[in-house]
Short mmCIF file of C-alpha atoms and ligand atoms in Angstrom, two decimals:
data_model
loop_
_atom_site.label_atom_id
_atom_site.label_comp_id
_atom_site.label_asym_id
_atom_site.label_seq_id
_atom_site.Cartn_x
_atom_site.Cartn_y
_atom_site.Cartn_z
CA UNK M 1 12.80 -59.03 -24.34
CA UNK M 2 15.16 -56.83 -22.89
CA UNK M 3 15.51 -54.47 -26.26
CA UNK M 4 11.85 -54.35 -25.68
CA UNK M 5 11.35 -53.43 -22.20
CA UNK M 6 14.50 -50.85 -22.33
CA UNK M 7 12.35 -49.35 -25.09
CA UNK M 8 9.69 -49.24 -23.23
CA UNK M 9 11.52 -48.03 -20.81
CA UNK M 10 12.69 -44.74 -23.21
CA UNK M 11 9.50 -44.10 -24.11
CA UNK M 12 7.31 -44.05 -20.63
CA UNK M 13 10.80 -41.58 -19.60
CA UNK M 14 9.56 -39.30 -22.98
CA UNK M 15 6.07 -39.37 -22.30
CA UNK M 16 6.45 -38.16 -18.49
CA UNK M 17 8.49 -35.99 -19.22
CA UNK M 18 6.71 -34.17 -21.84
CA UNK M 19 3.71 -34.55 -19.78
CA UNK M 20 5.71 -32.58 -17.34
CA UNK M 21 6.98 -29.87 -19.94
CA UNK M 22 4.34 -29.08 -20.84
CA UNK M 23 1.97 -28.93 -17.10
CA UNK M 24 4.71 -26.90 -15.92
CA UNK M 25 4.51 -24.44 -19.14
CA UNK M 26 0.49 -24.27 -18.93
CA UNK M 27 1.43 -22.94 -15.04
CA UNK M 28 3.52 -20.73 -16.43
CA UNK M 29 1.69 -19.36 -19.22
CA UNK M 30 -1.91 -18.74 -17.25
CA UNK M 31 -0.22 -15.32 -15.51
CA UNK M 32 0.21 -13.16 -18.15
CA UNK M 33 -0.26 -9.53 -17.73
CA UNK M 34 -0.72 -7.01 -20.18
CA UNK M 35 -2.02 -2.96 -21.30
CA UNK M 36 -5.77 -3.28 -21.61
CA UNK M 37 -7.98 -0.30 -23.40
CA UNK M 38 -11.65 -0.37 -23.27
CA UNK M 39 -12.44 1.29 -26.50
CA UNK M 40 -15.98 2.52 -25.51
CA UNK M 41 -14.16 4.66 -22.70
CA UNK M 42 -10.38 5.07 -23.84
CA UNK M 43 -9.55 4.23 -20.13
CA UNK M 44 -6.15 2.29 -20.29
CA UNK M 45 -5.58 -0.51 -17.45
CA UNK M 46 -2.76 -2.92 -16.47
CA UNK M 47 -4.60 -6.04 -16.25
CA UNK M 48 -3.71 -9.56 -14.98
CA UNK M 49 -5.61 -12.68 -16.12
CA UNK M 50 -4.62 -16.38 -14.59
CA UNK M 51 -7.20 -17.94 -16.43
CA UNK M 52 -11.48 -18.80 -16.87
CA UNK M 53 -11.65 -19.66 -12.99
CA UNK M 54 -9.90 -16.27 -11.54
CA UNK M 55 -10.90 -13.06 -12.29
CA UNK M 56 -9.44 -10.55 -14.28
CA UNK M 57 -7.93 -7.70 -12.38
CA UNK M 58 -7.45 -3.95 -14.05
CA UNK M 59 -5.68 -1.45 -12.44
CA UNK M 60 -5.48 2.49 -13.56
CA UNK M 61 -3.98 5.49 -11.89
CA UNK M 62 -3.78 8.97 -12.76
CA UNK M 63 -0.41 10.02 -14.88
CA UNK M 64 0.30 12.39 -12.86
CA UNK M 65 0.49 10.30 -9.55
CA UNK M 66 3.81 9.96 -7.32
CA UNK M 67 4.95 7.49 -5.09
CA UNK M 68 4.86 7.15 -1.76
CA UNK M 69 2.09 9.77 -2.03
CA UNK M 70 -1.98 9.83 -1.90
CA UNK M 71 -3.65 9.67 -5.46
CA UNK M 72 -6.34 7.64 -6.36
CA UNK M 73 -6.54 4.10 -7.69
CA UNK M 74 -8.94 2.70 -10.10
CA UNK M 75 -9.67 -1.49 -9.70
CA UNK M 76 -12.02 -3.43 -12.22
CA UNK M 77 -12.85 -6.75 -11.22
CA UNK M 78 -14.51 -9.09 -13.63
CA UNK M 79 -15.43 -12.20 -11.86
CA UNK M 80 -16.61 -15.75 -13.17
CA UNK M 81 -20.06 -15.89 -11.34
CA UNK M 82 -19.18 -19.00 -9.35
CA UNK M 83 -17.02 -16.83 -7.03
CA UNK M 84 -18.47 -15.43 -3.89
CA UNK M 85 -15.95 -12.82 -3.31
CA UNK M 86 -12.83 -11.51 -4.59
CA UNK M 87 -9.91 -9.76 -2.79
CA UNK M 88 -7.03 -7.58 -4.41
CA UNK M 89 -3.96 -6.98 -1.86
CA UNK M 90 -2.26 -3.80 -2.88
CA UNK M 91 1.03 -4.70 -0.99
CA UNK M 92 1.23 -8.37 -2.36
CA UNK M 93 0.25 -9.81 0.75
CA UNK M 94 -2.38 -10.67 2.59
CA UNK M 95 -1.45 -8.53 6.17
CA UNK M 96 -0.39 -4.71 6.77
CA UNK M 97 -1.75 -3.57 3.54
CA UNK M 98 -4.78 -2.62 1.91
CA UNK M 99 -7.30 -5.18 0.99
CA UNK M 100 -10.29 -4.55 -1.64
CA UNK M 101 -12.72 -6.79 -0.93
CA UNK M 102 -15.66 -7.18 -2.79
CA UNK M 103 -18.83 -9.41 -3.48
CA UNK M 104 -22.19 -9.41 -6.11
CA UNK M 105 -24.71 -8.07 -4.15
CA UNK M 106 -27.86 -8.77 -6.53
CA UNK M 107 -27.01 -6.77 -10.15
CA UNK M 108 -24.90 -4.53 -8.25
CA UNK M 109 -21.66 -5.24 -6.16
CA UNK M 110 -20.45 -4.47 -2.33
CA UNK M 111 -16.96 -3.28 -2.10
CA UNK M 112 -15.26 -3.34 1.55
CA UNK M 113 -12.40 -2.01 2.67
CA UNK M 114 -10.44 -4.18 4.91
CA UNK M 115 -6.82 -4.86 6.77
CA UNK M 116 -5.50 -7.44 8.35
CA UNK M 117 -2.74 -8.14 11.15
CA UNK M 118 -3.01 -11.72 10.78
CA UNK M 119 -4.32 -14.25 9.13
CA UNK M 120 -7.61 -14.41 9.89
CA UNK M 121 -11.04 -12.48 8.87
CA UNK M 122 -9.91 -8.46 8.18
CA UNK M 123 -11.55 -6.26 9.57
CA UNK M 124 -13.12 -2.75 8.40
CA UNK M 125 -9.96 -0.32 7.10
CA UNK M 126 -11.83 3.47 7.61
CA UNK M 127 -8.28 4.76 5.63
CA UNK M 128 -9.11 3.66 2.39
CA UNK M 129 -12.45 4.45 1.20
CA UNK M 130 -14.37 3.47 -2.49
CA UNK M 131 -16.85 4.93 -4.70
CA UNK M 132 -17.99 2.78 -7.15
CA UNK M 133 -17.84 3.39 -10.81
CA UNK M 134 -20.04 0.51 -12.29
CA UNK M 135 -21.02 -3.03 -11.15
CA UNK M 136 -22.98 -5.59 -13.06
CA UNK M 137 -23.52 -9.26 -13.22
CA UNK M 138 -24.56 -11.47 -16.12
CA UNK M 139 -25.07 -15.13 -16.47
CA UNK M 140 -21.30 -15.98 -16.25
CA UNK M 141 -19.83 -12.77 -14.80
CA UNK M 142 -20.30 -10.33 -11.87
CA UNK M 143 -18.42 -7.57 -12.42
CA UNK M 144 -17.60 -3.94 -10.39
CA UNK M 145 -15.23 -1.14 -11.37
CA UNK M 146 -14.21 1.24 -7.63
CA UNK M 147 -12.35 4.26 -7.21
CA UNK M 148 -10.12 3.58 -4.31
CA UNK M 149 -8.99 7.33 -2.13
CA UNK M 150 -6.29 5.41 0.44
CA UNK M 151 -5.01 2.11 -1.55
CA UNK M 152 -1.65 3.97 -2.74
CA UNK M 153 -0.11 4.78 0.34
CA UNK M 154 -0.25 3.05 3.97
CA UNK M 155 1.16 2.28 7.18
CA UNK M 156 4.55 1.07 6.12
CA UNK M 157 4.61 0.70 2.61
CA UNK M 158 3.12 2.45 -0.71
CA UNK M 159 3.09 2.14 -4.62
CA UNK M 160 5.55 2.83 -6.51
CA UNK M 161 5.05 4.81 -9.69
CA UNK M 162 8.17 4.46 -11.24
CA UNK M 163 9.26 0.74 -9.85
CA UNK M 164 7.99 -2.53 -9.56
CA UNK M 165 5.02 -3.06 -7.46
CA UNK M 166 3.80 -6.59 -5.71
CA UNK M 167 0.19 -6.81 -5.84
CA UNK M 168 -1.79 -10.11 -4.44
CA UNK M 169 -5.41 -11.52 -5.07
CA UNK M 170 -7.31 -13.90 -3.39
CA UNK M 171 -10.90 -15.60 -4.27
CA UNK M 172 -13.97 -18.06 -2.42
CA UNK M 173 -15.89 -19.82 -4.10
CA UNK M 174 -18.11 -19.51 -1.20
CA UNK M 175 -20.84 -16.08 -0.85
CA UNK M 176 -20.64 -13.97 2.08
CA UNK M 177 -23.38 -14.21 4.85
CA UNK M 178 -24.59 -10.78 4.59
CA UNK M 179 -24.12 -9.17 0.56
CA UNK M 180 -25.58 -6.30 1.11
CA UNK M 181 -23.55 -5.18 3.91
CA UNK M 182 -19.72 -4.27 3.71
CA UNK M 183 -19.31 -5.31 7.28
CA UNK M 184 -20.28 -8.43 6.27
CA UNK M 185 -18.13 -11.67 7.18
CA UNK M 186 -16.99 -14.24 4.64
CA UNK M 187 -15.30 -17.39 4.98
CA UNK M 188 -11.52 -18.34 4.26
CA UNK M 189 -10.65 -18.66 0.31
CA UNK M 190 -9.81 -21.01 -2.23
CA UNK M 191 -7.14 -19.61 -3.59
CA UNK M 192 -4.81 -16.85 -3.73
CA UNK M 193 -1.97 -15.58 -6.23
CA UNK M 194 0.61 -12.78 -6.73
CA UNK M 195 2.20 -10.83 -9.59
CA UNK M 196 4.66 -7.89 -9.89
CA UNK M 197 4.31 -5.58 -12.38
CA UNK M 198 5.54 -1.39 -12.83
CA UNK M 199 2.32 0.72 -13.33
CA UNK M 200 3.54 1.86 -16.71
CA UNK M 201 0.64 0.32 -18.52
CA UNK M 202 -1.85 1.36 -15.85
CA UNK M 203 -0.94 5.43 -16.48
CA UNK M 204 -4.29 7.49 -17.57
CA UNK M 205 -3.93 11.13 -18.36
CA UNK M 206 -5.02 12.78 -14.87
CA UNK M 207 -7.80 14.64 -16.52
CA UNK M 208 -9.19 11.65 -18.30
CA UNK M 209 -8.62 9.58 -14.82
CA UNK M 210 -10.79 12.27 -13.00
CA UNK M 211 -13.54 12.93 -15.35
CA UNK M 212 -14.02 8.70 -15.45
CA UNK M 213 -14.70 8.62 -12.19
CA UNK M 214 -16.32 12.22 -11.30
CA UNK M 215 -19.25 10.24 -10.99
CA UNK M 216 -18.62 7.18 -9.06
CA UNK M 217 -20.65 7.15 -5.71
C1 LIG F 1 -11.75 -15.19 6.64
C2 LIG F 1 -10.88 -14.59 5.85
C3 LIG F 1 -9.47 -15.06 5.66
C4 LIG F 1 -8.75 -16.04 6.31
C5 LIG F 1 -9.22 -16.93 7.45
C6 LIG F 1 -7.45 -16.09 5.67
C7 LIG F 1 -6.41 -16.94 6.05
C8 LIG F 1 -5.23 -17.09 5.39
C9 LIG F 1 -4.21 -18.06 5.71
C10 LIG F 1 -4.30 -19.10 6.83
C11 LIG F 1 -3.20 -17.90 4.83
C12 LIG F 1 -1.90 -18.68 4.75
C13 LIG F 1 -2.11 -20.02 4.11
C14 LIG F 1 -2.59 -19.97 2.69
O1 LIG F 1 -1.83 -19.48 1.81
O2 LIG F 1 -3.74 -20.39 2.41
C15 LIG F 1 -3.58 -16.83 3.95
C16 LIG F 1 -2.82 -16.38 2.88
C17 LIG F 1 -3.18 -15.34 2.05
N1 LIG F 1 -4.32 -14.57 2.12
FE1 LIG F 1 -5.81 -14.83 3.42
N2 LIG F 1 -7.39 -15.17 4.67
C18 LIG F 1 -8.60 -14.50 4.64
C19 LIG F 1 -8.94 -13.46 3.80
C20 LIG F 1 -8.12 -12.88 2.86
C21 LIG F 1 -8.47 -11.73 2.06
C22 LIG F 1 -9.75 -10.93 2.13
C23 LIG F 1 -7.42 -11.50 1.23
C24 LIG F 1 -7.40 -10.37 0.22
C25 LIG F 1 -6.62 -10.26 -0.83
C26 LIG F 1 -6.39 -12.51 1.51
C27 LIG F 1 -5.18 -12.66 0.86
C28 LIG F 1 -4.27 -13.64 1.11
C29 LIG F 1 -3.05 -13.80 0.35
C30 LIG F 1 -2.64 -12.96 -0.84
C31 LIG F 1 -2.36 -14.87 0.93
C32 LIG F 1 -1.02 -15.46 0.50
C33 LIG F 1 0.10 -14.52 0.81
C34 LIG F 1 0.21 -14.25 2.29
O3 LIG F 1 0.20 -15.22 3.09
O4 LIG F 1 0.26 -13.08 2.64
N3 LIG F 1 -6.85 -13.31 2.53
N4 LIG F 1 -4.80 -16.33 4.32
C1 LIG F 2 -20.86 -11.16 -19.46
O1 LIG F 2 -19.99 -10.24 -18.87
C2 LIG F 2 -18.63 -10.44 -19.18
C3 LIG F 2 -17.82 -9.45 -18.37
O2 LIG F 2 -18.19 -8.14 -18.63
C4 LIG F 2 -18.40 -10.30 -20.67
O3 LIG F 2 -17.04 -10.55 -20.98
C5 LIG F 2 -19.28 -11.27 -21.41
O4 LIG F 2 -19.14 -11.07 -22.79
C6 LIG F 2 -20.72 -11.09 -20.98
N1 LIG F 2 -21.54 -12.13 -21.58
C7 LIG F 2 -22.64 -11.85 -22.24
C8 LIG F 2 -23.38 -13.03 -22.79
O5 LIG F 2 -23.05 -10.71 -22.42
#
C-alpha cells in the first residue's frame, strides 16, 4: 500500500509537471515573429503572429528611413472576423504614443488615429494621419493594409531604425458603435500583448516602399 500510493504519488508529480512544461512552452511558442514577403507584390514585412484568435500584424518602412525622424510606416492587419477592432501601439504601450486603431466597416475598413494620456477611450491624434492601401473582409478575415505619415516619431519617443523597438497591440471582440466613422467610440478590449523586435526585416527599398503606396487614399 504504501509502494503503491508513493507511486502514485511519482506519477501525478510527472504528469503535472509535464502538463506544466508543456502549457508554459505553448505560451511561449504562440509569439513568434518573423520576415514576411507577399510574392504577388515583393513588399517585405516584419510580422508578428500570437496565434488563430489575434491578428497578424506586418510592419514595413522605407530603407532609407532614420530614427528619431519622420518617414512613413506601412501596417497590415489581418484580423479573425470575430474581432471588432484592433489596435497597434507604436511605443509598446498603450499611453503617450501613437495608436492605430482600426475596425471592418462593411468590405472595407476604418482606420483612426488616436492617443491616449490615460487609460481610458483615446481620443482623435490629428499628428498622425493614414491613407489606406487595401482593406477587405472574407468569411473568416477582415483585413486593411494603411500608410501611416506621423507613427515614427512623437512627443517623447520615436522608432528606432537601427535598435530594438517595443511595439504593443490590443483587440475587442466587441464592434464599435459607429463603423463608418473614425470618431467613432468603442468599448474597452479583451486583450492586449507586446513584442520587441529591430526593423531589420521590415526594410523595403524606398522606391519600392513609395510606389506601393503612391496610391493609397
Ligand atoms: C475604451 C478604450 C480603452 C480602455 C477603457 C482601455 C483601458 C485600459 C486599461 C484599464 C489598461 C490596464 C489594464 C489592462 O491591462 O487591461 C489598459 C492596458 C493597455 N491598453 Fe488599453 N484601453 C482602451 C483602448 C486601447 C487601445 C485603442 C489600445 C491600442 C493599442 C490599447 C492598448 C493597451 C495596451 C497595449 C495595454 C497594456 C500596456 C499598458 O498598460 O500600456 N488600449 N487599457
Ligand atoms: C480570407 O482572408 C484571409 C486573409 O487575407 C486569407 O488568409 C484566407 O485564405 C482567406 N480565405 C478564403 C477562403 O479566401
Amino acid at each position: 500500500m504504501h509502494v503503491l500510493s508513493n507511486i502514485l504519488s511519482v506519477l501525478l508529480l510527472l504528469l503535472l509537471s509535464s502538463k506544466e512544461g508543456q502549457a508554459s512552452q505553448v505560451v511561449e511558442k504562440r509569439q513568434t515573429t518573423a520576415k514576411y514577403c507577399n510574392p504577388g507584390t515583393q513588399i517585405c514585412y516584419l510580422e508578428y503572429s500570437w496565434g488563430p484568435t489575434i491578428p497578424v500584424f506586418r510592419v514595413a518602412v522605407p530603407d532609407s528611413a532614420s530614427t528619431n525622424t519622420a518617414f512613413d510606416t506601412l501596417l497590415q492587419i489581418v484580423s479573425p472576423v470575430s474581432l471588432g477592432w484592433v489596435g497597434f501601439a507604436w511605443g509598446g504601450g498603450m499611453t503617450l504614443n501613437p495608436l492605430t486603431v482600426v475596425w471592418p466597416n462593411g468590405n472595407g475598413a476604418t482606420v483612426s488615429s488616436r492617443w491616449a494620456t490615460g487609460r481610458t477611450l483615446p481620443t482623435a491624434y490629428p499628428s498622425a494621419t493614414y491613407r489606406t492601401v487595401s482593406a477587405s473582409r472574407n468569411a473568416t478575415h477582415w483585413t486593411v493594409e494603411t500608410v501611416c505619415t506621423g507613427c515614427s516619431k512623437w512627443s517623447g519617443g520615436g522608432l528606432s531604425t537601427t535598435g530594438v523597438n517595443t511595439f504593443a497591440w490590443a483587440v475587442s471582440k466587441t464592434a464599435v458603435s459607429q463603423p463608418g466613422s473614425s470618431g467613432s467610440s468603442f468599448s474597452i478590449h479583451s486583450n492586449v500583448g507586446m513584442f520587441s523586435e529591430s526593423l531589420a526585416n521590415a526594410k523595403v527599398p524606398r522606391a519600392a516602399f513609395e510606389a506601393y503606396v503612391k496610391g493609397a487614399k
